[in-house]
PDB file of C-alpha atoms in Angstrom:
ATOM      1  CA  UNK A 145      -4.474  32.024  26.715  1.00  0.00           C
ATOM      2  CA  UNK A 146      -3.976  30.358  23.335  1.00  0.00           C
ATOM      3  CA  UNK A 147      -4.294  32.357  20.139  1.00  0.00           C
ATOM      4  CA  UNK A 148      -4.532  31.150  16.563  1.00  0.00           C
ATOM      5  CA  UNK A 149      -2.366  33.155  14.172  1.00  0.00           C
ATOM      6  CA  UNK A 150      -4.238  33.408  10.873  1.00  0.00           C
ATOM      7  CA  UNK A 151      -2.833  34.337   7.473  1.00  0.00           C
ATOM      8  CA  UNK A 152      -4.711  34.055   4.158  1.00  0.00           C
ATOM      9  CA  UNK A 153      -7.578  32.200   5.816  1.00  0.00           C
ATOM     10  CA  UNK A 154      -5.326  29.555   7.356  1.00  0.00           C
ATOM     11  CA  UNK A 155      -4.091  28.990  10.896  1.00  0.00           C
ATOM     12  CA  UNK A 156      -0.309  29.220  10.664  1.00  0.00           C
ATOM     13  CA  UNK A 157       0.507  28.742  14.343  1.00  0.00           C
ATOM     14  CA  UNK A 158      -0.872  28.660  17.873  1.00  0.00           C
ATOM     15  CA  UNK A 159       0.794  30.803  20.530  1.00  0.00           C
ATOM     16  CA  UNK A 160       0.326  30.875  24.273  1.00  0.00           C
ATOM     17  CA  UNK A 161       0.088  34.412  25.555  1.00  0.00           C
ATOM     18  CA  UNK A 162      -0.047  35.536  29.172  1.00  0.00           C
ATOM     19  CA  UNK A 163      -3.304  37.213  30.177  1.00  0.00           C
ATOM     20  CA  UNK A 164      -1.620  40.444  31.310  1.00  0.00           C
ATOM     21  CA  UNK A 165      -0.116  43.665  29.925  1.00  0.00           C
ATOM     22  CA  UNK A 166       2.953  41.853  28.567  1.00  0.00           C
ATOM     23  CA  UNK A 167       0.714  39.418  26.671  1.00  0.00           C
ATOM     24  CA  UNK A 168      -1.346  42.272  25.257  1.00  0.00           C
ATOM     25  CA  UNK A 169       1.852  44.052  24.165  1.00  0.00           C
ATOM     26  CA  UNK A 170       3.088  40.869  22.461  1.00  0.00           C
ATOM     27  CA  UNK A 171      -0.199  40.440  20.568  1.00  0.00           C
ATOM     28  CA  UNK A 172      -0.080  44.092  19.492  1.00  0.00           C
ATOM     29  CA  UNK A 173       3.488  43.599  18.240  1.00  0.00           C
ATOM     30  CA  UNK A 174       2.717  40.517  16.110  1.00  0.00           C
ATOM     31  CA  UNK A 175      -0.726  41.625  14.870  1.00  0.00           C
ATOM     32  CA  UNK A 176       0.611  43.523  11.809  1.00  0.00           C
ATOM     33  CA  UNK A 177       2.255  40.312  10.540  1.00  0.00           C
ATOM     34  CA  UNK A 178      -1.071  38.398  10.449  1.00  0.00           C
ATOM     35  CA  UNK A 179      -4.504  38.878   8.950  1.00  0.00           C
ATOM     36  CA  UNK A 180      -6.172  37.931  12.214  1.00  0.00           C
ATOM     37  CA  UNK A 181      -5.419  36.725  15.752  1.00  0.00           C
ATOM     38  CA  UNK A 182      -8.213  34.610  17.189  1.00  0.00           C
ATOM     39  CA  UNK A 183      -8.334  33.656  20.859  1.00  0.00           C
ATOM     40  CA  UNK A 184      -9.162  30.038  21.571  1.00  0.00           C
ATOM     41  CA  UNK A 185     -11.234  31.090  24.541  1.00  0.00           C
ATOM     42  CA  UNK A 186     -14.148  28.685  24.568  1.00  0.00           C
ATOM     43  CA  UNK A 187     -14.146  25.065  25.690  1.00  0.00           C
ATOM     44  CA  UNK A 188     -15.495  24.132  22.260  1.00  0.00           C
ATOM     45  CA  UNK A 189     -12.616  25.826  20.416  1.00  0.00           C
ATOM     46  CA  UNK A 190     -10.076  24.316  22.775  1.00  0.00           C
ATOM     47  CA  UNK A 191     -11.569  20.858  22.258  1.00  0.00           C
ATOM     48  CA  UNK A 192     -11.434  21.082  18.468  1.00  0.00           C
ATOM     49  CA  UNK A 193      -7.678  20.678  18.340  1.00  0.00           C
ATOM     50  CA  UNK A 194      -7.240  23.778  16.181  1.00  0.00           C
ATOM     51  CA  UNK A 195      -3.707  24.054  14.865  1.00  0.00           C
ATOM     52  CA  UNK A 196      -1.648  24.844  11.798  1.00  0.00           C
ATOM     53  CA  UNK A 197      -3.452  23.778   8.647  1.00  0.00           C
ATOM     54  CA  UNK A 198      -6.919  24.607   9.944  1.00  0.00           C
ATOM     55  CA  UNK A 199      -8.910  27.157   7.995  1.00  0.00           C
ATOM     56  CA  UNK A 200     -10.576  30.349   9.183  1.00  0.00           C
ATOM     57  CA  UNK A 201     -13.746  31.258   7.338  1.00  0.00           C
ATOM     58  CA  UNK A 202     -16.655  33.537   8.206  1.00  0.00           C
ATOM     59  CA  UNK A 203     -15.476  33.853  11.804  1.00  0.00           C
ATOM     60  CA  UNK A 204     -15.176  30.124  12.441  1.00  0.00           C
ATOM     61  CA  UNK A 205     -12.446  27.501  12.367  1.00  0.00           C
ATOM     62  CA  UNK A 206     -12.646  24.934   9.572  1.00  0.00           C
ATOM     63  CA  UNK A 207     -11.016  21.545  10.035  1.00  0.00           C
ATOM     64  CA  UNK A 208      -8.573  20.470   7.333  1.00  0.00           C
ATOM     65  CA  UNK A 209      -9.907  18.014   4.777  1.00  0.00           C
ATOM     66  CA  UNK A 210      -9.416  14.429   5.844  1.00  0.00           C
ATOM     67  CA  UNK A 211      -6.657  12.672   3.953  1.00  0.00           C
ATOM     68  CA  UNK A 212      -7.722   9.800   1.757  1.00  0.00           C
ATOM     69  CA  UNK A 213      -6.860   6.502   3.366  1.00  0.00           C
ATOM     70  CA  UNK A 214      -3.831   4.817   1.853  1.00  0.00           C
ATOM     71  CA  UNK A 215      -4.572   2.080  -0.655  1.00  0.00           C
ATOM     72  CA  UNK A 216      -4.738  -1.372   0.886  1.00  0.00           C
ATOM     73  CA  UNK A 217      -1.480  -3.282   0.884  1.00  0.00           C
ATOM     74  CA  UNK A 218      -1.867  -6.814  -0.395  1.00  0.00           C
ATOM     75  CA  UNK A 219      -0.772  -9.506   2.053  1.00  0.00           C
ATOM     76  CA  UNK A 220       2.465 -11.335   1.456  1.00  0.00           C
ATOM     77  CA  UNK A 221       1.336 -14.681   2.854  1.00  0.00           C
ATOM     78  CA  UNK A 222      -1.727 -16.260   1.270  1.00  0.00           C
ATOM     79  CA  UNK A 223      -3.677 -19.398   1.853  1.00  0.00           C
ATOM     80  CA  UNK A 224      -3.344 -21.665  -1.151  1.00  0.00           C
ATOM     81  CA  UNK A 225      -6.914 -20.816  -2.153  1.00  0.00           C
ATOM     82  CA  UNK A 226      -6.257 -17.072  -2.003  1.00  0.00           C
ATOM     83  CA  UNK A 227      -2.952 -17.385  -3.865  1.00  0.00           C
ATOM     84  CA  UNK A 228      -4.731 -19.249  -6.669  1.00  0.00           C
ATOM     85  CA  UNK A 229      -6.943 -16.157  -7.062  1.00  0.00           C
ATOM     86  CA  UNK A 230      -3.827 -14.263  -8.190  1.00  0.00           C
ATOM     87  CA  UNK A 231      -3.601 -16.668 -11.148  1.00  0.00           C
ATOM     88  CA  UNK A 232      -5.902 -16.769 -14.155  1.00  0.00           C
ATOM     89  CA  UNK A 233      -8.085 -19.813 -14.751  1.00  0.00           C
ATOM     90  CA  UNK A 234      -5.781 -20.855 -17.582  1.00  0.00           C
ATOM     91  CA  UNK A 235      -2.682 -20.560 -15.387  1.00  0.00           C
ATOM     92  CA  UNK A 236      -4.297 -22.612 -12.638  1.00  0.00           C
ATOM     93  CA  UNK A 237      -5.342 -25.302 -15.134  1.00  0.00           C
ATOM     94  CA  UNK A 238      -1.821 -25.525 -16.601  1.00  0.00           C
ATOM     95  CA  UNK A 239      -0.206 -25.830 -13.174  1.00  0.00           C
ATOM     96  CA  UNK A 240      -2.819 -28.266 -11.838  1.00  0.00           C
ATOM     97  CA  UNK A 241      -2.436 -30.550 -14.827  1.00  0.00           C
ATOM     98  CA  UNK A 242       1.249 -30.057 -15.483  1.00  0.00           C
ATOM     99  CA  UNK A 243       2.831 -33.108 -17.066  1.00  0.00           C
ATOM    100  CA  UNK A 244       6.540 -32.719 -17.593  1.00  0.00           C
ATOM    101  CA  UNK A 245       6.792 -35.211 -20.468  1.00  0.00           C
ATOM    102  CA  UNK A 246       4.012 -33.486 -22.422  1.00  0.00           C
ATOM    103  CA  UNK A 247       5.483 -30.092 -21.666  1.00  0.00           C
ATOM    104  CA  UNK A 248       8.947 -31.121 -22.909  1.00  0.00           C
ATOM    105  CA  UNK A 249       7.469 -32.355 -26.189  1.00  0.00           C
ATOM    106  CA  UNK A 250       5.599 -29.077 -26.805  1.00  0.00           C
ATOM    107  CA  UNK A 251       8.002 -26.442 -25.419  1.00  0.00           C
ATOM    108  CA  UNK A 252      11.384 -25.875 -27.048  1.00  0.00           C
ATOM    109  CA  UNK A 253      12.638 -23.722 -24.119  1.00  0.00           C
ATOM    110  CA  UNK A 254      12.603 -26.654 -21.733  1.00  0.00           C
ATOM    111  CA  UNK A 255      14.805 -28.765 -23.991  1.00  0.00           C
ATOM    112  CA  UNK A 256      17.646 -26.345 -23.172  1.00  0.00           C
ATOM    113  CA  UNK A 257      17.372 -27.036 -19.438  1.00  0.00           C
ATOM    114  CA  UNK A 258      19.852 -29.302 -17.746  1.00  0.00           C
ATOM    115  CA  UNK A 259      18.713 -32.459 -15.989  1.00  0.00           C
ATOM    116  CA  UNK A 260      19.134 -30.659 -12.647  1.00  0.00           C
ATOM    117  CA  UNK A 261      17.061 -27.681 -13.857  1.00  0.00           C
ATOM    118  CA  UNK A 262      14.308 -30.000 -15.065  1.00  0.00           C
ATOM    119  CA  UNK A 263      14.317 -31.715 -11.674  1.00  0.00           C
ATOM    120  CA  UNK A 264      14.107 -28.287 -10.046  1.00  0.00           C
ATOM    121  CA  UNK A 265      10.985 -27.442 -12.071  1.00  0.00           C
ATOM    122  CA  UNK A 266       9.342 -30.717 -11.044  1.00  0.00           C
ATOM    123  CA  UNK A 267      10.262 -30.110  -7.390  1.00  0.00           C
ATOM    124  CA  UNK A 268       8.982 -26.539  -7.470  1.00  0.00           C
ATOM    125  CA  UNK A 269       5.626 -27.650  -8.846  1.00  0.00           C
ATOM    126  CA  UNK A 270       5.448 -30.445  -6.256  1.00  0.00           C
ATOM    127  CA  UNK A 271       6.204 -27.938  -3.441  1.00  0.00           C
ATOM    128  CA  UNK A 272       3.497 -25.633  -4.801  1.00  0.00           C
ATOM    129  CA  UNK A 273       0.969 -28.460  -4.938  1.00  0.00           C
ATOM    130  CA  UNK A 274       1.854 -29.532  -1.368  1.00  0.00           C
ATOM    131  CA  UNK A 275       1.820 -26.027   0.098  1.00  0.00           C
ATOM    132  CA  UNK A 276      -0.824 -24.959   2.577  1.00  0.00           C
ATOM    133  CA  UNK A 277       0.108 -21.297   2.415  1.00  0.00           C
ATOM    134  CA  UNK A 278       2.345 -19.336   0.063  1.00  0.00           C
ATOM    135  CA  UNK A 279       4.477 -16.284   0.799  1.00  0.00           C
ATOM    136  CA  UNK A 280       4.766 -14.324  -2.443  1.00  0.00           C
ATOM    137  CA  UNK A 281       7.959 -12.628  -1.155  1.00  0.00           C
ATOM    138  CA  UNK A 282       9.729 -15.895  -0.284  1.00  0.00           C
ATOM    139  CA  UNK A 283      12.726 -16.451  -2.601  1.00  0.00           C
ATOM    140  CA  UNK A 284      11.492 -19.926  -3.564  1.00  0.00           C
ATOM    141  CA  UNK A 285       8.103 -18.490  -4.567  1.00  0.00           C
ATOM    142  CA  UNK A 286       9.771 -15.677  -6.520  1.00  0.00           C
ATOM    143  CA  UNK A 287      11.944 -18.246  -8.313  1.00  0.00           C
ATOM    144  CA  UNK A 288       8.967 -20.548  -8.958  1.00  0.00           C
ATOM    145  CA  UNK A 289       6.745 -17.815 -10.409  1.00  0.00           C
ATOM    146  CA  UNK A 290       9.664 -16.458 -12.438  1.00  0.00           C
ATOM    147  CA  UNK A 291      10.325 -19.928 -13.836  1.00  0.00           C
ATOM    148  CA  UNK A 292       6.655 -20.376 -14.741  1.00  0.00           C
ATOM    149  CA  UNK A 293       6.848 -17.127 -16.681  1.00  0.00           C
ATOM    150  CA  UNK A 294      10.119 -18.085 -18.377  1.00  0.00           C
ATOM    151  CA  UNK A 295       8.696 -21.469 -19.374  1.00  0.00           C
ATOM    152  CA  UNK A 296       5.555 -19.914 -20.850  1.00  0.00           C
ATOM    153  CA  UNK A 297       3.122 -21.238 -18.263  1.00  0.00           C
ATOM    154  CA  UNK A 298       1.808 -17.765 -17.438  1.00  0.00           C
ATOM    155  CA  UNK A 299      -0.586 -15.755 -19.622  1.00  0.00           C
ATOM    156  CA  UNK A 300       1.867 -13.056 -20.642  1.00  0.00           C
ATOM    157  CA  UNK A 301       5.263 -11.467 -20.183  1.00  0.00           C
ATOM    158  CA  UNK A 302       4.236  -9.240 -17.259  1.00  0.00           C
ATOM    159  CA  UNK A 303       2.260 -11.826 -15.341  1.00  0.00           C
ATOM    160  CA  UNK A 304       5.052 -12.963 -13.031  1.00  0.00           C
ATOM    161  CA  UNK A 305       5.511  -9.398 -11.792  1.00  0.00           C
ATOM    162  CA  UNK A 306       1.765  -8.945 -11.288  1.00  0.00           C
ATOM    163  CA  UNK A 307       1.483 -12.176  -9.315  1.00  0.00           C
ATOM    164  CA  UNK A 308       4.502 -11.356  -7.144  1.00  0.00           C
ATOM    165  CA  UNK A 309       3.062  -7.872  -6.505  1.00  0.00           C
ATOM    166  CA  UNK A 310      -0.181  -9.437  -5.244  1.00  0.00           C
ATOM    167  CA  UNK A 311      -2.312  -8.094  -8.112  1.00  0.00           C
ATOM    168  CA  UNK A 312      -5.357 -10.295  -8.562  1.00  0.00           C
ATOM    169  CA  UNK A 313      -6.885 -10.945 -11.979  1.00  0.00           C
ATOM    170  CA  UNK A 314     -10.498 -10.448 -10.875  1.00  0.00           C
TER     171      UNK A 314
END
C-alpha cells in the first residue's frame, strides 16, 4: 500500500509498504520522523496523483497551487503587416517614404558613410519593402534595424532593441 509521509502540513514523499507485519514494523520505525503517515487507500486518493509538494490540511490532501503560465514568447518570423506593428506610426511613415537624397541633405551622420555603405542602406530598405515576411532574428534584419537606429530613423535610442525583441508599441 502507498503511504504519504507528511511533515509540517506537506507531503514530503510517498512510500510503498507491504501489507504485512514487516510493513507495519517499517511504518512504526519511520513514524517518529514525520508528523503524520496517511495511507492512500481509496481509489479517489490514488487517482489524485498525490505526491511531494501536496499539502495536508484538516485530514485531506490539498493540491499544490498551479504555476502561472509562462509569458508568451513573441514569434521570430512575422508577416510584413505584423512586423510593421512593432514599429511606431512615425517609424513606418519614415521608412515608407524614405528618400535617400532628402535624407542625405538633412542628416549629417549619413554624409560620413561610404558610397558602398549608402548603397547598402538603399538595398536594405528595398529588401524590406519587397519582403513578404520578416524574421527579426535574421542577421540581415538585425543589421537593417540597427542601421535604422544609427541613422536616426527610429523614435529613440532603445527602439532597435525593442523591435528586435519583438516588443510591440501598442
